[in-house]
């Protein structure tokens, strides 16, 4: 599988949970703003609700970013939709709702050339999130612009079996690398390391393995320029405007 269509020659800029420095993370206003600021794509996080809806939210609970309390997996989509996902960020965003991945594809899918869907999964067994993610991507005909990533190789392996046409990326950080031996046996198109893990040797090894390198969370213009010089394929940032200025200005 080739990702060449996603990387037309220069470092891509992806809004991390949208333009999340300026608008409530993982909401439509944050994704719209990322596009307005010139991002090539967005990164977002998905979970399944109690009734099997694929919703876009970072945490496993709604506590941090909404006016509600509770585990996403114990709430129905109707319950999740009553919550305000904007007011805690800033009162001017009051009334902003948690979006579904369907809604994100419908409203902003056409504005981006890359959408990085991160499957949040911390369990050995699946709740079905990989199947619903694949179904959603296919329903919107988005396989050509989506990369599915996860910190959980078990989720990536399940997703690969369900939707081999969609590229996958392995997420890890200096203090969190889960089951890397599974990835040794699972062909994958991209690696998503924390930016502190990247140097020339890393890039040489990644190229030898045939991996694209999408790194996070890059908000410092100086580091962004270094990463571009090293040849990373994408920077995932809370501040697309700063990255556009640093890398294209
Ligand atoms: O995908 C990169 C980054 O989003 C991974 O960490 O916690 O922000 O989802 P987190
Ligand atoms: Ca994420």
Short mmCIF file of C-alpha atoms and ligand atoms in Angstrom, two decimals:
data_model
loop_
_atom_site.label_atom_id
_atom_site.label_comp_id
_atom_site.label_asym_id
_atom_site.label_seq_id
_atom_site.Cartn_x
_atom_site.Cartn_y
_atom_site.Cartn_z
CA UNK A 1 0.00 0.00 0.00
CA UNK A 2 1.37 3.44 -0.90
CA UNK A 3 0.72 6.63 0.99
CA UNK A 4 2.21 8.83 -1.72
CA UNK A 5 -1.10 10.55 -2.43
CA UNK A 6 -1.18 11.81 1.16
CA UNK A 7 2.30 13.35 1.02
CA UNK A 8 2.78 15.49 -2.07
CA UNK A 9 6.36 16.45 -1.29
CA UNK A 10 6.35 18.69 1.77
CA UNK A 11 5.86 18.18 5.50
CA UNK A 12 2.14 17.91 6.17
CA UNK A 13 0.53 19.88 8.98
CA UNK A 14 -2.22 18.14 10.97
CA UNK A 15 -4.29 19.85 13.63
CA UNK A 16 -4.06 17.82 16.84
CA UNK A 17 -7.67 17.29 17.93
CA UNK A 18 -8.23 20.17 15.50
CA UNK A 19 -6.74 23.58 16.21
CA UNK A 20 -7.04 22.64 19.86
CA UNK A 21 -5.00 25.53 21.24
CA UNK A 22 -7.76 27.89 20.13
CA UNK A 23 -11.01 25.90 20.15
CA UNK A 24 -12.39 22.97 22.18
CA UNK A 25 -10.50 19.82 21.27
CA UNK A 26 -12.11 17.22 19.02
CA UNK A 27 -15.08 19.41 18.09
CA UNK A 28 -16.30 20.72 14.75
CA UNK A 29 -15.22 24.32 15.56
CA UNK A 30 -11.67 23.07 16.24
CA UNK A 31 -11.61 21.13 12.98
CA UNK A 32 -13.05 24.03 10.96
CA UNK A 33 -10.46 26.36 12.49
CA UNK A 34 -7.64 23.97 11.60
CA UNK A 35 -8.78 24.14 7.98
CA UNK A 36 -9.11 27.94 8.14
CA UNK A 37 -5.53 28.16 9.44
CA UNK A 38 -4.22 26.14 6.52
CA UNK A 39 -3.79 22.68 8.03
CA UNK A 40 -3.57 19.85 5.51
CA UNK A 41 -5.34 17.52 7.89
CA UNK A 42 -6.49 16.75 11.40
CA UNK A 43 -5.87 14.16 14.06
CA UNK A 44 -8.81 13.03 16.23
CA UNK A 45 -9.66 10.32 18.77
CA UNK A 46 -12.56 7.86 18.65
CA UNK A 47 -14.49 5.72 21.14
CA UNK A 48 -17.68 3.67 21.05
CA UNK A 49 -20.69 4.77 23.06
CA UNK A 50 -22.82 2.30 25.01
CA UNK A 51 -25.11 1.93 22.00
CA UNK A 52 -22.33 1.53 19.45
CA UNK A 53 -22.00 5.07 18.08
CA UNK A 54 -18.49 6.13 17.09
CA UNK A 55 -17.85 9.42 18.83
CA UNK A 56 -14.90 11.81 18.73
CA UNK A 57 -13.45 12.50 22.17
CA UNK A 58 -10.01 12.17 23.71
CA UNK A 59 -10.62 10.73 27.17
CA UNK A 60 -12.43 7.54 28.18
CA UNK A 61 -14.66 9.75 30.34
CA UNK A 62 -16.51 12.96 29.51
CA UNK A 63 -15.35 14.62 32.73
CA UNK A 64 -12.44 16.70 31.48
CA UNK A 65 -13.88 18.36 28.38
CA UNK A 66 -17.65 18.49 28.95
CA UNK A 67 -20.11 19.54 31.63
CA UNK A 68 -20.94 15.89 32.32
CA UNK A 69 -19.47 13.03 34.31
CA UNK A 70 -19.07 9.41 33.35
CA UNK A 71 -17.52 6.80 31.12
CA UNK A 72 -18.22 7.13 27.41
CA UNK A 73 -18.85 3.40 27.11
CA UNK A 74 -21.61 3.64 29.72
CA UNK A 75 -23.47 6.47 27.95
CA UNK A 76 -25.70 6.36 24.90
CA UNK A 77 -25.22 8.68 21.96
CA UNK A 78 -28.38 10.55 22.99
CA UNK A 79 -26.93 11.08 26.46
CA UNK A 80 -23.57 12.17 25.09
CA UNK A 81 -25.30 14.63 22.77
CA UNK A 82 -26.89 16.45 25.72
CA UNK A 83 -23.41 17.44 26.97
CA UNK A 84 -21.70 20.73 26.31
CA UNK A 85 -18.22 20.11 24.91
CA UNK A 86 -17.34 23.76 24.50
CA UNK A 87 -18.21 25.73 27.59
CA UNK A 88 -15.31 24.50 29.73
CA UNK A 89 -12.84 25.61 27.08
CA UNK A 90 -14.38 29.07 26.75
CA UNK A 91 -17.93 30.37 27.27
CA UNK A 92 -18.07 31.59 23.66
CA UNK A 93 -18.05 27.92 22.60
CA UNK A 94 -21.06 27.05 24.79
CA UNK A 95 -23.45 24.69 23.07
CA UNK A 96 -20.75 22.85 21.11
CA UNK A 97 -21.55 19.13 20.96
CA UNK A 98 -19.39 16.01 20.93
CA UNK A 99 -19.32 15.01 17.25
CA UNK A 100 -19.58 11.55 15.77
CA UNK A 101 -16.99 10.51 13.21
CA UNK A 102 -19.84 10.49 10.67
CA UNK A 103 -20.45 14.17 11.40
CA UNK A 104 -16.77 15.05 11.12
CA UNK A 105 -16.51 13.36 7.73
CA UNK A 106 -19.74 15.04 6.56
CA UNK A 107 -18.88 18.55 7.73
CA UNK A 108 -15.14 18.87 7.23
CA UNK A 109 -13.95 15.78 5.37
CA UNK A 110 -13.79 17.71 2.10
CA UNK A 111 -11.52 20.36 3.63
CA UNK A 112 -8.61 18.02 4.35
CA UNK A 113 -6.31 15.69 2.45
CA UNK A 114 -5.43 13.63 5.56
CA UNK A 115 -7.54 12.60 8.52
CA UNK A 116 -5.73 10.67 11.24
CA UNK A 117 -8.25 8.64 13.23
CA UNK A 118 -6.74 7.45 16.51
CA UNK A 119 -8.55 4.47 18.02
CA UNK A 120 -8.49 4.77 21.79
CA UNK A 121 -8.32 1.24 23.14
CA UNK A 122 -6.76 0.01 26.35
CA UNK A 123 -8.16 -3.49 26.48
CA UNK A 124 -7.01 -6.81 25.16
CA UNK A 125 -10.41 -7.60 23.70
CA UNK A 126 -12.41 -5.37 21.44
CA UNK A 127 -15.70 -3.61 22.04
CA UNK A 128 -16.12 -3.52 18.25
CA UNK A 129 -14.56 -0.10 17.71
CA UNK A 130 -12.35 -1.33 14.87
CA UNK A 131 -15.31 -2.66 12.87
CA UNK A 132 -17.38 0.51 13.34
CA UNK A 133 -14.38 2.66 12.41
CA UNK A 134 -13.90 0.67 9.21
CA UNK A 135 -17.62 0.83 8.41
CA UNK A 136 -17.63 4.61 8.90
CA UNK A 137 -14.57 5.16 6.70
CA UNK A 138 -16.08 3.02 3.96
CA UNK A 139 -19.53 4.64 4.21
CA UNK A 140 -17.92 8.01 3.49
CA UNK A 141 -15.49 6.65 0.92
CA UNK A 142 -12.58 8.06 2.94
CA UNK A 143 -10.05 5.23 2.70
CA UNK A 144 -7.90 7.37 0.40
CA UNK A 145 -7.33 10.08 2.98
CA UNK A 146 -7.52 8.34 6.37
CA UNK A 147 -4.69 6.91 8.47
CA UNK A 148 -5.80 4.89 11.48
CA UNK A 149 -3.41 4.99 14.43
CA UNK A 150 -3.37 3.58 17.92
CA UNK A 151 -1.12 3.06 20.91
CA UNK A 152 -2.64 -0.44 21.07
CA UNK A 153 -1.16 -2.86 18.49
CA UNK A 154 -3.98 -5.32 19.21
CA UNK A 155 -6.45 -2.74 17.92
CA UNK A 156 -4.27 -2.06 14.87
CA UNK A 157 -4.03 -5.76 14.11
CA UNK A 158 -7.78 -6.17 14.35
CA UNK A 159 -8.36 -3.10 12.21
CA UNK A 160 -5.90 -4.29 9.55
CA UNK A 161 -7.78 -7.58 9.25
CA UNK A 162 -11.10 -5.77 8.80
CA UNK A 163 -9.95 -2.97 6.49
CA UNK A 164 -6.64 -3.79 4.77
CA UNK A 165 -7.17 -0.91 2.34
CA UNK A 166 -6.70 1.72 5.07
CA UNK A 167 -3.14 2.66 6.14
CA UNK A 168 -2.21 2.22 9.79
CA UNK A 169 0.28 3.95 12.06
CA UNK A 170 1.83 2.81 15.34
CA UNK A 171 1.78 5.37 18.12
CA UNK A 172 4.31 5.43 20.94
CA UNK A 173 6.12 7.76 23.30
CA UNK A 174 9.33 7.71 25.36
CA UNK A 175 7.37 6.64 28.43
CA UNK A 176 4.76 4.47 26.70
CA UNK A 177 5.39 1.75 24.15
CA UNK A 178 2.90 -1.10 24.24
CA UNK A 179 3.49 -4.56 22.74
CA UNK A 180 6.06 -3.48 20.10
CA UNK A 181 6.68 -7.14 19.25
CA UNK A 182 3.21 -7.30 17.71
CA UNK A 183 4.13 -4.48 15.35
CA UNK A 184 7.28 -6.38 14.34
CA UNK A 185 4.98 -8.95 12.78
CA UNK A 186 2.34 -6.55 11.48
CA UNK A 187 3.21 -4.65 8.29
CA UNK A 188 2.29 -1.00 8.74
CA UNK A 189 2.65 2.13 6.71
CA UNK A 190 3.47 4.75 9.32
CA UNK A 191 5.02 5.38 12.69
CA UNK A 192 3.71 8.07 15.02
CA UNK A 193 6.46 8.77 17.56
CA UNK A 194 6.64 11.64 20.02
CA UNK A 195 8.79 14.39 18.46
CA UNK A 196 11.56 13.94 21.06
CA UNK A 197 12.26 10.48 19.65
CA UNK A 198 13.25 11.70 16.20
CA UNK A 199 16.77 12.28 14.98
CA UNK A 200 18.67 11.46 11.78
CA UNK A 201 19.26 7.84 12.81
CA UNK A 202 15.56 7.40 13.53
CA UNK A 203 14.64 8.74 10.11
CA UNK A 204 17.18 6.52 8.37
CA UNK A 205 15.77 3.46 10.12
CA UNK A 206 12.19 4.50 9.36
CA UNK A 207 12.94 4.98 5.68
CA UNK A 208 14.71 1.63 5.52
CA UNK A 209 11.59 0.02 6.97
CA UNK A 210 9.35 1.90 4.53
CA UNK A 211 7.49 3.88 7.19
CA UNK A 212 6.09 7.37 6.90
CA UNK A 213 6.76 9.38 10.07
CA UNK A 214 3.96 11.48 11.56
CA UNK A 215 5.07 13.08 14.81
CA UNK A 216 3.31 14.81 17.68
CA UNK A 217 2.64 17.18 19.37
CA UNK A 218 4.75 19.88 17.73
CA UNK A 219 3.92 23.42 18.82
CA UNK A 220 7.41 24.95 18.76
CA UNK A 221 8.31 26.54 15.41
CA UNK A 222 12.05 25.89 15.90
CA UNK A 223 11.55 22.20 16.55
CA UNK A 224 9.14 22.05 13.60
CA UNK A 225 11.83 23.38 11.28
CA UNK A 226 14.32 20.84 12.63
CA UNK A 227 11.84 18.04 12.07
CA UNK A 228 11.15 19.23 8.55
CA UNK A 229 14.90 19.28 7.85
CA UNK A 230 15.12 15.72 9.19
CA UNK A 231 12.43 14.77 6.69
CA UNK A 232 9.39 13.93 8.78
CA UNK A 233 6.24 13.45 6.76
CA UNK A 234 3.83 15.24 9.07
CA UNK A 235 3.74 17.29 12.23
CA UNK A 236 0.66 16.98 14.41
CA UNK A 237 0.11 20.29 16.18
CA UNK A 238 -2.29 22.15 18.46
CA UNK A 239 -1.36 25.33 16.57
CA UNK A 240 -1.66 24.90 12.81
CA UNK A 241 -1.25 28.64 12.28
CA UNK A 242 2.24 28.62 13.86
CA UNK A 243 3.27 25.56 11.88
CA UNK A 244 2.08 27.07 8.60
CA UNK A 245 4.14 30.16 9.35
CA UNK A 246 7.20 28.15 10.43
CA UNK A 247 7.21 25.61 7.63
CA UNK A 248 5.74 27.57 4.73
CA UNK A 249 6.30 31.21 5.60
O1 LIG B 1 -1.84 10.96 17.78
C1 LIG B 1 -0.92 11.71 18.49
C2 LIG B 1 -1.41 12.05 19.86
O2 LIG B 1 -2.73 12.49 19.75
C3 LIG B 1 -1.34 10.89 20.80
O3 LIG B 1 -1.59 11.23 22.12
O4 LIG B 1 -2.95 11.53 24.14
O5 LIG B 1 -2.91 13.31 22.43
O6 LIG B 1 -4.10 11.18 21.99
P1 LIG B 1 -2.94 11.84 22.69
CA1 LIG B 2 -4.80 11.47 19.82
#
